[in-house]
PDB file of C-alpha atoms in Angstrom:
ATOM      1  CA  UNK A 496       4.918 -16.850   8.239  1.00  0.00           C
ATOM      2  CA  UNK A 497       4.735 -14.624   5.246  1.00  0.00           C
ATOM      3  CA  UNK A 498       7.008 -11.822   5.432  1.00  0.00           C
ATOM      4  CA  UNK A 499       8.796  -9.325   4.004  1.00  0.00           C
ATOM      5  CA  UNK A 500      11.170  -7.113   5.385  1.00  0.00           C
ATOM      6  CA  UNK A 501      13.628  -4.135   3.715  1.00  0.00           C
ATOM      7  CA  UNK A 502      17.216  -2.616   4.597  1.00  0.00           C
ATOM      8  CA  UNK A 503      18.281  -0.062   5.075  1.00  0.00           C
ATOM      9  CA  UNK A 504      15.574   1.354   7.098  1.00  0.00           C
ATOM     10  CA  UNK A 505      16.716   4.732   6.060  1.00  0.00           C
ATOM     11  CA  UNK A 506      19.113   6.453   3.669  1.00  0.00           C
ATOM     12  CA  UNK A 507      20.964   9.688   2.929  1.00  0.00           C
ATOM     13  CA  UNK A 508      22.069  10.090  -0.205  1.00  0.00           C
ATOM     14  CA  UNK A 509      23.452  13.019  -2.044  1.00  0.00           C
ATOM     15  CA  UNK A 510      22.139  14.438  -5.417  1.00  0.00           C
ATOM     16  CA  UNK A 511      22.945  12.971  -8.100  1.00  0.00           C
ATOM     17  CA  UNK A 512      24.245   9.543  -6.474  1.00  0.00           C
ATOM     18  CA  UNK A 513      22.936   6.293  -6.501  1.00  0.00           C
ATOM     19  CA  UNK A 514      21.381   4.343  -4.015  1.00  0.00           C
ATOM     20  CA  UNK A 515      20.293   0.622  -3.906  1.00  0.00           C
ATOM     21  CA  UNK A 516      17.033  -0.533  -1.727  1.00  0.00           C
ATOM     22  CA  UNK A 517      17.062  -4.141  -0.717  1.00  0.00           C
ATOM     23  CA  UNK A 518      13.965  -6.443  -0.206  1.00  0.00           C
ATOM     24  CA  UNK A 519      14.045 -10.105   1.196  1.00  0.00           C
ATOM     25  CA  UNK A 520      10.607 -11.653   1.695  1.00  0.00           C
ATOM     26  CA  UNK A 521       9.385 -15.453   2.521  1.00  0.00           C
ATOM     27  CA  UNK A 522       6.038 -15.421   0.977  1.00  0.00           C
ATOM     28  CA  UNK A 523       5.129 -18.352  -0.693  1.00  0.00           C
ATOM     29  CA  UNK A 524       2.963 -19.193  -3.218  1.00  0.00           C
ATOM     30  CA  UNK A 525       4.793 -16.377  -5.060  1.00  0.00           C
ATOM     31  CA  UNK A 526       3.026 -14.253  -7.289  1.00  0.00           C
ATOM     32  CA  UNK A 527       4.308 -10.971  -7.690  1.00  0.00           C
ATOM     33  CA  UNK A 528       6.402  -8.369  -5.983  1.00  0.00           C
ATOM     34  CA  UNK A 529       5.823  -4.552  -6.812  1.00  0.00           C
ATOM     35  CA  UNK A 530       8.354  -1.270  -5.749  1.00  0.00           C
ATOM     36  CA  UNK A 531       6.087   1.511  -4.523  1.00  0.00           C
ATOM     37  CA  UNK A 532       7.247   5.080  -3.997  1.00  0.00           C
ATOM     38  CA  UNK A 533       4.890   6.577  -1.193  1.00  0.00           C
ATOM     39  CA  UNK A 534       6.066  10.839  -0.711  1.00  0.00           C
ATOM     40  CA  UNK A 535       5.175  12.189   2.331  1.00  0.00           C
ATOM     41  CA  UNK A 536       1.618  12.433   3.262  1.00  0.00           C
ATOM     42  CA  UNK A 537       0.932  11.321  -0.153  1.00  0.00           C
ATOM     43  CA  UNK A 538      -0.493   7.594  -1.307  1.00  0.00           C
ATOM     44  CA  UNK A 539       1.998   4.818  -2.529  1.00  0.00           C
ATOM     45  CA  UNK A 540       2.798   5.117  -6.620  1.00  0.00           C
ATOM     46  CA  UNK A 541       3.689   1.474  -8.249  1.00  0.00           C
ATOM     47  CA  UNK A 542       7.375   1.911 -10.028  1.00  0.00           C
ATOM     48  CA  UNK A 543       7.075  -1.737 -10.918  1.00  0.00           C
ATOM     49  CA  UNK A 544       5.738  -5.067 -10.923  1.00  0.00           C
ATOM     50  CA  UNK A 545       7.621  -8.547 -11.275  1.00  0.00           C
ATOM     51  CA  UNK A 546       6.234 -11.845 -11.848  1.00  0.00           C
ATOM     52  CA  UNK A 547       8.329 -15.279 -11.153  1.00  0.00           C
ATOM     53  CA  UNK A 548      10.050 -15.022 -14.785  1.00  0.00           C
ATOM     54  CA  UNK A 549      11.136 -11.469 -14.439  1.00  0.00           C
ATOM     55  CA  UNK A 550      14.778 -10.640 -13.156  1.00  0.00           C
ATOM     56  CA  UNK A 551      14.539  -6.999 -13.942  1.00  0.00           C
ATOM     57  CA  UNK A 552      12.340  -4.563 -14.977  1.00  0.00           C
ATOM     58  CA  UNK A 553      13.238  -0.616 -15.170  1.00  0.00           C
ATOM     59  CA  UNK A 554      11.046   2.778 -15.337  1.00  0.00           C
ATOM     60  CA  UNK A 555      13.317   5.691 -16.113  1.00  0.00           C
ATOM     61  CA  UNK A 556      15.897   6.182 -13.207  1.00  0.00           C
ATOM     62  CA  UNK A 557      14.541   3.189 -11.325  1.00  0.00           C
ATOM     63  CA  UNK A 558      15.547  -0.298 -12.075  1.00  0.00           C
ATOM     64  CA  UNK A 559      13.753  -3.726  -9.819  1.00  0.00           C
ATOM     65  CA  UNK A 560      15.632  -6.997 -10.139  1.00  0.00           C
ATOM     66  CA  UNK A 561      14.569 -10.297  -7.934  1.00  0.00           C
ATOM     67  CA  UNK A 562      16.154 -13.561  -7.535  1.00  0.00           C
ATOM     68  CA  UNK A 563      13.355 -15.925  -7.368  1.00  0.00           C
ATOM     69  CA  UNK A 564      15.806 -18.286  -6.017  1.00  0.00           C
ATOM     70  CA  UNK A 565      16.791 -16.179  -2.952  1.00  0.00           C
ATOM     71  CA  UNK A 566      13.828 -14.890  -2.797  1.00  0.00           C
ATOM     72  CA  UNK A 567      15.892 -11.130  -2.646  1.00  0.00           C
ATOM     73  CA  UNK A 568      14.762  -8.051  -4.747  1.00  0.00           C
ATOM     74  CA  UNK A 569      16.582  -4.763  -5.070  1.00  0.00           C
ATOM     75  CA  UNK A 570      15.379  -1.469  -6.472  1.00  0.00           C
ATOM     76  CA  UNK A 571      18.432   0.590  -7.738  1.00  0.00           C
ATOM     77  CA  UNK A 572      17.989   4.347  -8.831  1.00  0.00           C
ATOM     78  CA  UNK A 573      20.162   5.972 -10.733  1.00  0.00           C
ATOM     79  CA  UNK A 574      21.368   9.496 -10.652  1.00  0.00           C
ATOM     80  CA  UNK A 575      19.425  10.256  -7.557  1.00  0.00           C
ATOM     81  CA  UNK A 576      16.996  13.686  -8.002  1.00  0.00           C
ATOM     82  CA  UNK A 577      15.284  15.876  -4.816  1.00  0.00           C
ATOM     83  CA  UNK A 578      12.174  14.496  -5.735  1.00  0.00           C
ATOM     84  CA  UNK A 579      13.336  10.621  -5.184  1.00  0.00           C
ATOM     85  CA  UNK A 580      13.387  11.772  -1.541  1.00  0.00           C
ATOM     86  CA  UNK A 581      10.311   9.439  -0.576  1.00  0.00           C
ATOM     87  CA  UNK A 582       9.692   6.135   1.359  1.00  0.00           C
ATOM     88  CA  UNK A 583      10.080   3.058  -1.197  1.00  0.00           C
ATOM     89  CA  UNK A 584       7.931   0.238   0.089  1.00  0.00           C
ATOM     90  CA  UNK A 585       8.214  -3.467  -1.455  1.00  0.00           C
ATOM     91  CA  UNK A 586       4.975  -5.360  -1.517  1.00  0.00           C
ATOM     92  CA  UNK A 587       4.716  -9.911  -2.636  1.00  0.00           C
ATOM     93  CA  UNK A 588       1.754 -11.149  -3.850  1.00  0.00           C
ATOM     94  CA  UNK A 589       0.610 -14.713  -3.212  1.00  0.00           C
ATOM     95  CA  UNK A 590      -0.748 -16.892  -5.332  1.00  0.00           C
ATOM     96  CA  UNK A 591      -4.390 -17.199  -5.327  1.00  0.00           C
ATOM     97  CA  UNK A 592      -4.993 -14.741  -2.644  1.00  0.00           C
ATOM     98  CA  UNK A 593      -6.192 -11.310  -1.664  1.00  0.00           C
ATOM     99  CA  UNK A 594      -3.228 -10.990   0.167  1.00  0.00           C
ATOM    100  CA  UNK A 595      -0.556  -8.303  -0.302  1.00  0.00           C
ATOM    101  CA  UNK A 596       2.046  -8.295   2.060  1.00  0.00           C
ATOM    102  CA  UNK A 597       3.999  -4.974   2.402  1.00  0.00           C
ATOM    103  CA  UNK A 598       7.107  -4.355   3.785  1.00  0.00           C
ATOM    104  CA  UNK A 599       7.634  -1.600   6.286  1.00  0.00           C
ATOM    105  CA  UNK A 600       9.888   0.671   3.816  1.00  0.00           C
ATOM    106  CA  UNK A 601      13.073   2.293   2.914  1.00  0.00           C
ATOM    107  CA  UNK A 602      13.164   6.553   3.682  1.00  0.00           C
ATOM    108  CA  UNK A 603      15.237   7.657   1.362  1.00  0.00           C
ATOM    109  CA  UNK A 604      16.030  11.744   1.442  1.00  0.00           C
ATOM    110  CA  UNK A 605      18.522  13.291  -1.033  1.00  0.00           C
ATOM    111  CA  UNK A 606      20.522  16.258   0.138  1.00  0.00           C
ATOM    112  CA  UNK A 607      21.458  19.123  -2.682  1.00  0.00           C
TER     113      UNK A 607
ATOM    114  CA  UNK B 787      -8.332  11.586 -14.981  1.00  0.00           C
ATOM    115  CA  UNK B 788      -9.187   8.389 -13.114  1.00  0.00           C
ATOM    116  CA  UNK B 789      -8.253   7.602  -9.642  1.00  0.00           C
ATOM    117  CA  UNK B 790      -9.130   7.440  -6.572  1.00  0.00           C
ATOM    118  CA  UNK B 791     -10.423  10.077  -3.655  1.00  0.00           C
ATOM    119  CA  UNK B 792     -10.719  10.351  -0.181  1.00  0.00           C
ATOM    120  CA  UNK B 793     -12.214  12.376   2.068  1.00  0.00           C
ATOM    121  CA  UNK B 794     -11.524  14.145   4.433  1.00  0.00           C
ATOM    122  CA  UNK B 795      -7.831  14.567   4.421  1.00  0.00           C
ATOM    123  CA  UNK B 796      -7.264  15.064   8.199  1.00  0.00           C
ATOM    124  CA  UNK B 797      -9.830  13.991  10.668  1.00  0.00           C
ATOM    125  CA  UNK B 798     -10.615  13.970  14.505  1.00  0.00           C
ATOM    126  CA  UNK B 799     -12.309  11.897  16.495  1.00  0.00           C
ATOM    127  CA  UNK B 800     -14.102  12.554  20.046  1.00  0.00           C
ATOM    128  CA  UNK B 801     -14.042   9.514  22.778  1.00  0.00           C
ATOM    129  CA  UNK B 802     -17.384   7.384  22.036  1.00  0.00           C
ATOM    130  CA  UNK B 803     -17.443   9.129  18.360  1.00  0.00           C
ATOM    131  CA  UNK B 804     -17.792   6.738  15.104  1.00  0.00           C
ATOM    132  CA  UNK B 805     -16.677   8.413  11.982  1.00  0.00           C
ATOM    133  CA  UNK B 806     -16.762   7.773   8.814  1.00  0.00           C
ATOM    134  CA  UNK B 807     -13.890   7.607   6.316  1.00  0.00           C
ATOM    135  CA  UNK B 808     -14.757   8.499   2.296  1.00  0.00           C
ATOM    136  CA  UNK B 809     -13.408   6.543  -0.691  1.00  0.00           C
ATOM    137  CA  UNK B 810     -14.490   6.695  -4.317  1.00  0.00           C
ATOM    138  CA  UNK B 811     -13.027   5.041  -7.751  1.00  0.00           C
ATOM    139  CA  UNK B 812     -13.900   6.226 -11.096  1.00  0.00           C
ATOM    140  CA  UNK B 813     -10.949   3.139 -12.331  1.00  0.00           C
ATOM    141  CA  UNK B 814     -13.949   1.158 -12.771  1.00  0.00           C
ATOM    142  CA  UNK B 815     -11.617  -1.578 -10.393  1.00  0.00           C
ATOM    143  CA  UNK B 816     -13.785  -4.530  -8.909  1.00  0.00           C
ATOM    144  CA  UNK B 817     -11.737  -4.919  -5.907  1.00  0.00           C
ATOM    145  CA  UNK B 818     -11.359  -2.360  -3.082  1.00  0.00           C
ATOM    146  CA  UNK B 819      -9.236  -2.239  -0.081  1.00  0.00           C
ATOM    147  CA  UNK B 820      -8.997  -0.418   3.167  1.00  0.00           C
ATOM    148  CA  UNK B 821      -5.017  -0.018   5.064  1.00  0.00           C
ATOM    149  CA  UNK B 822      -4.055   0.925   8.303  1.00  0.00           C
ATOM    150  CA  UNK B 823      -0.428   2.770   8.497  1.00  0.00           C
ATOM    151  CA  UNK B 824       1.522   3.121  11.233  1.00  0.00           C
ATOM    152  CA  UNK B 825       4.931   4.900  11.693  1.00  0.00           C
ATOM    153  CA  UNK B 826       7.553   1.712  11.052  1.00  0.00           C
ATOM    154  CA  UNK B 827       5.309  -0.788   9.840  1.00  0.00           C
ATOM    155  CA  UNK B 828       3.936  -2.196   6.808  1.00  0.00           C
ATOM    156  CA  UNK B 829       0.423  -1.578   5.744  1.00  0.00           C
ATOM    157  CA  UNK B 830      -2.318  -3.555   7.546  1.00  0.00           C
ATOM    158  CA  UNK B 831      -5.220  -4.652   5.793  1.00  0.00           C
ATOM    159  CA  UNK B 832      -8.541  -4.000   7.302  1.00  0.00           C
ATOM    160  CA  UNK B 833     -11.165  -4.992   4.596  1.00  0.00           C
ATOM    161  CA  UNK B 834     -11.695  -5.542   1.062  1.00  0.00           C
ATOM    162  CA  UNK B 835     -14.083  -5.832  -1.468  1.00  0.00           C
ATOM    163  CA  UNK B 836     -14.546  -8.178  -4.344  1.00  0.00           C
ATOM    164  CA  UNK B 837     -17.423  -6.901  -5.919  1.00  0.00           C
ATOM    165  CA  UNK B 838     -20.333  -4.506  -4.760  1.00  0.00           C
ATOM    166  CA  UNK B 839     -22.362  -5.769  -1.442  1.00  0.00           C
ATOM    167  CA  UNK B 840     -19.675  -8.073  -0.419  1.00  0.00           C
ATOM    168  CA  UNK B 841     -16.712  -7.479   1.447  1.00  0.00           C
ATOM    169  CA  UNK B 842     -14.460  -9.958   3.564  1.00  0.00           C
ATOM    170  CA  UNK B 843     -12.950  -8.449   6.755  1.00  0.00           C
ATOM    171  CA  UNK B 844      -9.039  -8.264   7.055  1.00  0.00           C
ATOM    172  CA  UNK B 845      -6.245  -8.827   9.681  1.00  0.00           C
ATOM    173  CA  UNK B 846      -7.016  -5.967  11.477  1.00  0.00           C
ATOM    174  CA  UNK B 847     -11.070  -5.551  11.175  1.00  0.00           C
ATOM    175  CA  UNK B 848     -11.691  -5.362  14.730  1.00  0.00           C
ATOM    176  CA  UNK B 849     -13.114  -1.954  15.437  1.00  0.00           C
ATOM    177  CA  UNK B 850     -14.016  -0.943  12.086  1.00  0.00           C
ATOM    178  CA  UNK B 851     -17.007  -1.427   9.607  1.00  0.00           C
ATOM    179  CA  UNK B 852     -17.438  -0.968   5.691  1.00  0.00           C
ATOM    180  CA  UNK B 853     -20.320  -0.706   3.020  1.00  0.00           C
ATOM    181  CA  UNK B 854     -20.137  -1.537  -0.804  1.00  0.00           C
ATOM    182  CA  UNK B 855     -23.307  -0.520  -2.062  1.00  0.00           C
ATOM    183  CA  UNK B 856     -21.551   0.987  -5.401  1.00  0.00           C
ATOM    184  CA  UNK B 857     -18.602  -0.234  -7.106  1.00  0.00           C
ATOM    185  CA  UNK B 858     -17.047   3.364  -7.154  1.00  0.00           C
ATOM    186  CA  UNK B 859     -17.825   3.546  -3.250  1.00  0.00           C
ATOM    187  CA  UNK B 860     -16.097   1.846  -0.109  1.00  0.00           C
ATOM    188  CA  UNK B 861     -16.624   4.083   2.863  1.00  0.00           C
ATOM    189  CA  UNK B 862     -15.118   2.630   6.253  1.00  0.00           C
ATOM    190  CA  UNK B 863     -16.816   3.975   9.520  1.00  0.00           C
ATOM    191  CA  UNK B 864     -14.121   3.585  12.337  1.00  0.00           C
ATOM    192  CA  UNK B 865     -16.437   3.084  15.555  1.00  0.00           C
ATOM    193  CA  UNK B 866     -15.730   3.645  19.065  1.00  0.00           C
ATOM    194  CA  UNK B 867     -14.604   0.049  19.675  1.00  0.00           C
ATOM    195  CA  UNK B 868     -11.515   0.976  17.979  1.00  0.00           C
ATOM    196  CA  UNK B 869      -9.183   2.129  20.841  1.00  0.00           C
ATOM    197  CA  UNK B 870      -6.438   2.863  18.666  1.00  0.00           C
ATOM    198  CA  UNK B 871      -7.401   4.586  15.626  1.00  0.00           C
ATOM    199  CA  UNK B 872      -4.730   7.492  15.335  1.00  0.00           C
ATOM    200  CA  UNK B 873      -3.554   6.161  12.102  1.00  0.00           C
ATOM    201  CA  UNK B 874      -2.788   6.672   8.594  1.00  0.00           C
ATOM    202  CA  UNK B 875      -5.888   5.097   6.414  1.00  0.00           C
ATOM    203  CA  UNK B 876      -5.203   4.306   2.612  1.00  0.00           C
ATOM    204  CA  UNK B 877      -7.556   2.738   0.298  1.00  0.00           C
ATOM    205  CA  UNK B 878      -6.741   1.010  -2.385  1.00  0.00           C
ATOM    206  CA  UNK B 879      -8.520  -0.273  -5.725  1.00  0.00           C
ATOM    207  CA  UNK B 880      -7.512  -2.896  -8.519  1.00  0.00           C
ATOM    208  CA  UNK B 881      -8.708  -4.954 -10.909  1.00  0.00           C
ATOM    209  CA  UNK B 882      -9.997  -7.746  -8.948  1.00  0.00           C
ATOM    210  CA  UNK B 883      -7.356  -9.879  -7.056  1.00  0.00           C
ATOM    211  CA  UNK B 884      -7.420 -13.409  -8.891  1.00  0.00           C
ATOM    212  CA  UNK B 885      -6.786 -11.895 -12.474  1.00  0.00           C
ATOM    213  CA  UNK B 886      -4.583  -9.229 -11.051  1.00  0.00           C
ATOM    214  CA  UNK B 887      -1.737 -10.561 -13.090  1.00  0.00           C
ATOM    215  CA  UNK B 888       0.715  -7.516 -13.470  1.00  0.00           C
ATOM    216  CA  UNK B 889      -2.035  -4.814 -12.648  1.00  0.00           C
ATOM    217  CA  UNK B 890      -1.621  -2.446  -9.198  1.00  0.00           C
ATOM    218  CA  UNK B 891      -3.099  -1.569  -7.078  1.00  0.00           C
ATOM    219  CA  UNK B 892      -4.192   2.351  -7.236  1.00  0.00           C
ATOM    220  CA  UNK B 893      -3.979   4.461  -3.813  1.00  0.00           C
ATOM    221  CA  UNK B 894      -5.673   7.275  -2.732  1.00  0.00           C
ATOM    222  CA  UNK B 895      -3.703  10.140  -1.013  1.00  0.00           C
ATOM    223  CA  UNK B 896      -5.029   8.800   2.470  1.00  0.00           C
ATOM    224  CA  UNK B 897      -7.024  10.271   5.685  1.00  0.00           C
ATOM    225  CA  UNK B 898      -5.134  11.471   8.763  1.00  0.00           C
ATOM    226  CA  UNK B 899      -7.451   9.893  11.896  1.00  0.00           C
ATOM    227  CA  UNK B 900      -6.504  11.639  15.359  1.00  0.00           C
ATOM    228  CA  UNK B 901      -8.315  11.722  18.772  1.00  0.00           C
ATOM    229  CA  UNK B 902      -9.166  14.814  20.037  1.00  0.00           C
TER     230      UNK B 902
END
């Protein structure tokens, strides 16, 4: 069964730390696994997008690595601002599909 | 600026009521997408759309119905059938699935469905 499922569920971190959000998943064919950042109320926002031959890929504070291997991702962000508070959903891509299976999220809030 | 809209932002529902869910593109995307969230789970697909009057229903189309008359239009009707529908709805657009290749999908900022 295609899955994909992310620890910790939630997170409290303080300003200006930084956090790592993990992502393990068992979808096969792979394709593709993006880091959204979905704020309150608010639609998701891609951060990134890896294919198979990636192993990291950053955007400003954030940084996405994956082991194709283990089939693990991680999304690490560095010096953590008030605005980071968010949930950070991880989403695989199969091959030849329409099919985009998201994981259930990290909440992340930052405290001043 | 392109992106995606929908309408209305918070919405109630009566018992036996359908209602009807906006969603427009100006991305010029071929592929549209309608998601269910729920509080601790993972977004639920409910339909998509390859390309205008076609759609294919999702793993959770039970309930619901969609139109794709225009490619910058993909409203979803939730109908009384649905005896659940106190949800979270997102659609989503993107250049169409097999050439997605490194291209995301685009979100709108969602419609809050309640039951009155």
């Amino acid at each position: 069964k295609n899955q994909v499922e992310q620890s910790p569920q939630s997170l409290i971190i303080l300003e200006g730390k930084n956090c790592t959000l993990q992502c393990n998943y068992t979808v096969s064919p792979f394709s593709n696994l993006r880091w959204y950042k979905q704020d309150t109320g608010r639609g998701p926002v891609s951060l990134t997008i890896m294919t198979f031959s990636e192993n990291t890929k950053s955007n400003g504070r954030y940084t996405a690595t994956l082991d194709a291997d283990t089939k693990q991702s991680s999304l690490h962000i560095t010096a953590s601002q008030l605005s980071d508070s968010a949930s950070y959903i991880c989403v695989v891509s199969s091959s030849g599909t329409y099919k985009y299976i998201f994981g259930t999220g990290t909440r992340l809030k930052v405290l001043a | 600026d392109g992106g995606i809209t929908q309408s209305p932002k918070y919405l109630f529902r009566k018992e036996g009521q359908n209602v009807t869910l906006s969603c427009e593109q100006n991305l010029n995307h071929d592929a549209m997408y309608w998601y269910r969230q729920d509080p601790g789970q993972g977004l639920r697909l409910i339909y998509y759309s390859q390309i205008v009057n076609d759609f294919q229903k999702g793993d959770i189309a039970e309930g619901y119905s969609v139109s794709r008359e225009k490619k910058e239009s993909f409203p979803l009707t939730v109908t009384s059938a649905q005896k659940n529908p106190t949800a979270f709805y997102l659609c989503a657009s993107s250049i169409i699935h097999n050439r997605v290749g490194n291209q995301p999908q685009h979100f709108g900022d969602g419609t809050r469905l309640s039951i009155l």
